[in-house]
mmCIF file of C-alpha atoms in Angstrom:
data_model
loop_
_atom_site.group_PDB
_atom_site.id
_atom_site.type_symbol
_atom_site.label_atom_id
_atom_site.label_comp_id
_atom_site.label_asym_id
_atom_site.label_seq_id
_atom_site.Cartn_x
_atom_site.Cartn_y
_atom_site.Cartn_z
ATOM 1 C CA MET F 10 59.208 127.665 89.278
ATOM 2 C CA LEU F 11 57.110 130.740 89.506
ATOM 3 C CA PHE F 12 57.784 133.843 87.462
ATOM 4 C CA ALA F 13 56.003 137.074 88.161
ATOM 5 C CA VAL F 14 55.686 139.870 85.682
ATOM 6 C CA SER F 15 54.766 143.298 86.910
ATOM 7 C CA ALA F 16 54.132 146.462 85.039
ATOM 8 C CA VAL F 17 56.101 149.434 86.259
ATOM 9 C CA PRO F 18 54.990 152.757 84.849
ATOM 10 C CA ALA F 19 57.752 154.606 83.059
ATOM 11 C CA PHE F 20 57.654 158.264 82.268
ATOM 12 C CA ALA F 21 59.564 159.520 79.273
ATOM 13 C CA ALA F 22 60.967 162.993 79.232
ATOM 14 C CA GLU F 23 59.337 165.279 76.750
ATOM 15 C CA THR F 24 61.532 165.832 73.727
ATOM 16 C CA THR F 25 61.164 168.201 70.882
ATOM 17 C CA THR F 26 62.540 167.634 67.438
ATOM 18 C CA GLU F 27 63.321 170.596 65.291
ATOM 19 C CA ILE F 28 62.570 170.086 61.611
ATOM 20 C CA THR F 29 65.055 171.722 59.290
ATOM 21 C CA ASP F 30 65.315 172.061 55.541
ATOM 22 C CA THR F 31 68.726 170.395 55.420
ATOM 23 C CA GLN F 32 68.773 166.714 54.561
ATOM 24 C CA GLN F 33 71.124 164.084 55.891
ATOM 25 C CA PRO F 34 73.513 162.571 53.350
ATOM 26 C CA VAL F 35 72.046 159.577 51.499
ATOM 27 C CA VAL F 36 74.143 156.525 50.553
ATOM 28 C CA ILE F 37 74.096 156.358 46.750
ATOM 29 C CA GLY F 38 76.508 153.456 46.092
ATOM 30 C CA GLU F 39 78.801 150.995 47.856
ATOM 31 C CA TYR F 40 81.517 148.381 47.314
ATOM 32 C CA ASP F 41 82.863 145.913 49.847
ATOM 33 C CA GLY F 42 85.148 143.030 48.929
ATOM 34 C CA TYR F 43 88.546 141.436 49.185
ATOM 35 C CA LEU F 44 91.301 143.076 47.198
ATOM 36 C CA THR F 45 91.749 139.723 45.456
ATOM 37 C CA ASP F 46 88.224 140.164 44.057
ATOM 38 C CA VAL F 47 89.025 143.471 42.365
ATOM 39 C CA MET F 48 88.172 143.376 38.668
ATOM 40 C CA ILE F 49 90.706 145.003 36.365
ATOM 41 C CA SER F 50 89.883 144.860 32.631
ATOM 42 C CA ASP F 51 88.620 141.361 31.821
ATOM 43 C CA GLY F 52 90.024 139.436 34.768
ATOM 44 C CA VAL F 53 90.616 139.334 38.470
ATOM 45 C CA THR F 54 93.883 140.842 39.655
ATOM 46 C CA LYS F 55 95.453 139.047 42.605
ATOM 47 C CA ARG F 56 96.919 141.299 45.282
ATOM 48 C CA ALA F 57 99.844 140.712 47.654
ATOM 49 C CA VAL F 58 97.763 140.893 50.856
ATOM 50 C CA ALA F 59 94.999 138.378 50.203
ATOM 51 C CA ASN F 60 92.941 138.981 53.342
ATOM 52 C CA VAL F 61 92.662 142.781 53.117
ATOM 53 C CA ARG F 62 89.200 144.085 52.287
ATOM 54 C CA ILE F 63 88.240 147.437 50.868
ATOM 55 C CA ASN F 64 84.976 149.129 51.752
ATOM 56 C CA SER F 65 83.883 152.281 50.022
ATOM 57 C CA TYR F 66 80.558 154.029 49.946
ATOM 58 C CA ALA F 67 79.391 157.289 48.442
ATOM 59 C CA THR F 68 76.878 159.640 50.025
ATOM 60 C CA TYR F 69 75.128 162.618 48.523
ATOM 61 C CA ASP F 70 74.059 165.879 50.093
ATOM 62 C CA GLU F 71 72.523 168.700 48.054
ATOM 63 C CA ASP F 72 74.839 171.263 49.642
ATOM 64 C CA ASP F 73 78.114 169.310 49.772
ATOM 65 C CA GLY F 74 77.745 166.992 46.782
ATOM 66 C CA ILE F 75 79.259 163.515 46.646
ATOM 67 C CA GLN F 76 81.346 162.365 49.612
ATOM 68 C CA VAL F 77 83.288 159.091 49.356
ATOM 69 C CA HIS F 78 84.405 156.998 52.326
ATOM 70 C CA VAL F 79 87.381 154.656 51.765
ATOM 71 C CA LYS F 80 88.384 151.986 54.293
ATOM 72 C CA LEU F 81 90.982 149.207 54.164
ATOM 73 C CA TYR F 82 90.704 146.534 56.853
ATOM 74 C CA VAL F 83 91.093 142.860 57.700
ATOM 75 C CA PRO F 84 88.063 141.065 59.182
ATOM 76 C CA TRP F 85 88.402 140.168 62.866
ATOM 77 C CA TYR F 86 88.513 136.434 62.110
ATOM 78 C CA GLU F 87 91.460 136.609 59.691
ATOM 79 C CA SER F 88 95.191 136.733 60.213
ATOM 80 C CA PRO F 89 97.820 138.067 59.756
ATOM 81 C CA LYS F 90 96.722 141.587 60.514
ATOM 82 C CA PRO F 91 98.580 144.252 58.557
ATOM 83 C CA GLU F 92 99.656 147.338 60.452
ATOM 84 C CA PHE F 93 98.677 150.161 58.105
ATOM 85 C CA THR F 94 100.994 153.158 57.968
ATOM 86 C CA GLY F 95 99.560 155.117 55.060
ATOM 87 C CA MET F 96 97.150 155.308 52.148
ATOM 88 C CA THR F 97 97.118 157.663 49.167
ATOM 89 C CA GLY F 98 94.974 157.703 46.088
ATOM 90 C CA THR F 99 92.378 159.317 43.904
ATOM 91 C CA VAL F 100 88.597 159.296 43.820
ATOM 92 C CA ASN F 101 87.130 159.783 40.351
ATOM 93 C CA VAL F 102 83.459 160.593 39.777
ATOM 94 C CA LEU F 103 82.254 160.128 36.194
ATOM 95 C CA MET F 104 78.770 161.503 35.610
ATOM 96 C CA ASN F 105 77.100 163.174 32.631
ATOM 97 C CA LYS F 106 80.264 162.653 30.555
ATOM 98 C CA LYS F 107 82.265 164.787 32.999
ATOM 99 C CA SER F 108 85.024 163.437 35.214
ATOM 100 C CA THR F 109 86.048 164.899 38.589
ATOM 101 C CA ASN F 110 89.268 163.710 40.297
ATOM 102 C CA THR F 111 90.017 164.294 43.976
ATOM 103 C CA ALA F 112 93.250 163.161 45.642
ATOM 104 C CA PHE F 113 93.433 161.862 49.210
ATOM 105 C CA ALA F 114 96.110 160.852 51.708
ATOM 106 C CA GLU F 115 95.828 159.316 55.159
ATOM 107 C CA LEU F 116 98.535 158.396 57.670
ATOM 108 C CA ALA F 117 98.259 155.758 60.398
ATOM 109 C CA ASP F 118 100.500 154.488 63.156
ATOM 110 C CA GLY F 119 100.457 150.728 62.576
ATOM 111 C CA GLU F 120 96.682 150.326 62.876
ATOM 112 C CA GLU F 121 94.616 147.357 61.669
ATOM 113 C CA THR F 122 92.244 149.671 59.804
ATOM 114 C CA ILE F 123 92.866 152.790 57.750
ATOM 115 C CA GLU F 124 90.082 155.006 56.445
ATOM 116 C CA THR F 125 89.363 158.468 55.121
ATOM 117 C CA ASP F 126 86.515 160.606 53.799
ATOM 118 C CA VAL F 127 86.928 162.370 50.467
ATOM 119 C CA ASP F 128 84.844 165.440 49.615
ATOM 120 C CA THR F 129 84.526 165.519 45.823
ATOM 121 C CA GLY F 130 82.166 168.507 45.784
ATOM 122 C CA ARG F 131 80.467 166.966 42.755
ATOM 123 C CA THR F 132 76.760 167.786 42.476
ATOM 124 C CA GLY F 133 74.103 166.907 39.962
ATOM 125 C CA ASN F 134 70.397 166.476 39.391
ATOM 126 C CA SER F 135 68.069 163.896 40.887
ATOM 127 C CA GLY F 136 68.304 160.649 38.935
ATOM 128 C CA ASP F 137 71.767 161.335 37.474
ATOM 129 C CA LYS F 138 73.749 158.110 37.181
ATOM 130 C CA GLY F 139 77.493 157.728 37.270
ATOM 131 C CA THR F 140 80.481 155.760 38.479
ATOM 132 C CA VAL F 141 82.748 156.268 41.482
ATOM 133 C CA SER F 142 86.257 154.852 41.049
ATOM 134 C CA VAL F 143 88.743 154.657 43.920
ATOM 135 C CA SER F 144 92.381 153.802 43.305
ATOM 136 C CA GLY F 145 95.508 154.117 45.351
ATOM 137 C CA VAL F 146 98.336 152.537 47.277
ATOM 138 C CA ALA F 147 98.478 151.477 50.924
ATOM 139 C CA THR F 148 101.571 150.761 52.978
ATOM 140 C CA ALA F 149 101.634 148.436 55.943
ATOM 141 C CA ASN F 150 103.980 146.637 58.289
ATOM 142 C CA ASN F 151 103.415 142.890 58.684
ATOM 143 C CA ALA F 152 102.233 142.664 55.062
ATOM 144 C CA LEU F 153 103.708 140.909 52.071
ATOM 145 C CA ALA F 154 105.695 143.406 49.974
ATOM 146 C CA GLY F 155 104.902 146.155 52.517
ATOM 147 C CA GLY F 156 101.440 146.858 51.101
ATOM 148 C CA GLY F 157 100.037 147.259 47.628
ATOM 149 C CA ALA F 158 97.802 148.967 45.127
ATOM 150 C CA PHE F 159 94.021 148.908 45.027
ATOM 151 C CA ALA F 160 91.368 149.944 42.504
ATOM 152 C CA ILE F 161 87.579 149.584 42.607
ATOM 153 C CA SER F 162 84.547 151.072 40.853
ATOM 154 C CA TYR F 163 80.856 151.066 41.615
ATOM 155 C CA PRO F 164 77.722 152.714 40.190
ATOM 156 C CA VAL F 165 75.933 155.625 41.873
ATOM 157 C CA THR F 166 72.562 157.282 41.327
ATOM 158 C CA LEU F 167 71.716 160.685 42.786
ATOM 159 C CA PRO F 168 68.529 160.765 44.870
#
């Protein structure tokens, strides 16, 4: 077999990038795990829907403060798939001995994934450390007991 490689000149269009003073949000903390892995007090609390995962990450922007993304889902390789209909809860940011609570609610129409973004508005100084806690309740069709509660916490550090 004979393979021939040829070089074809390619011309890229000229692009200009405008530099601005605003920074993109930076991920400052994250949690991803099965709801059965959620630590409550000194032990693991088992949940009704064993294959549901929760993913949450916090970003920070100097202008907008801490934003928290909350997502409940089932990995593609697992079954049964719940059909999420709603999720409500609270995001708590504890930093510098001050606590900020922000409520959230999200509706879905029987989807395999439910997610929302929560704007806490919480700002601070570079290097400040704290904890983001997310707790709530999700409802779903095709799930044991119609859904269940969730609660997670993870550390954050401002850039």
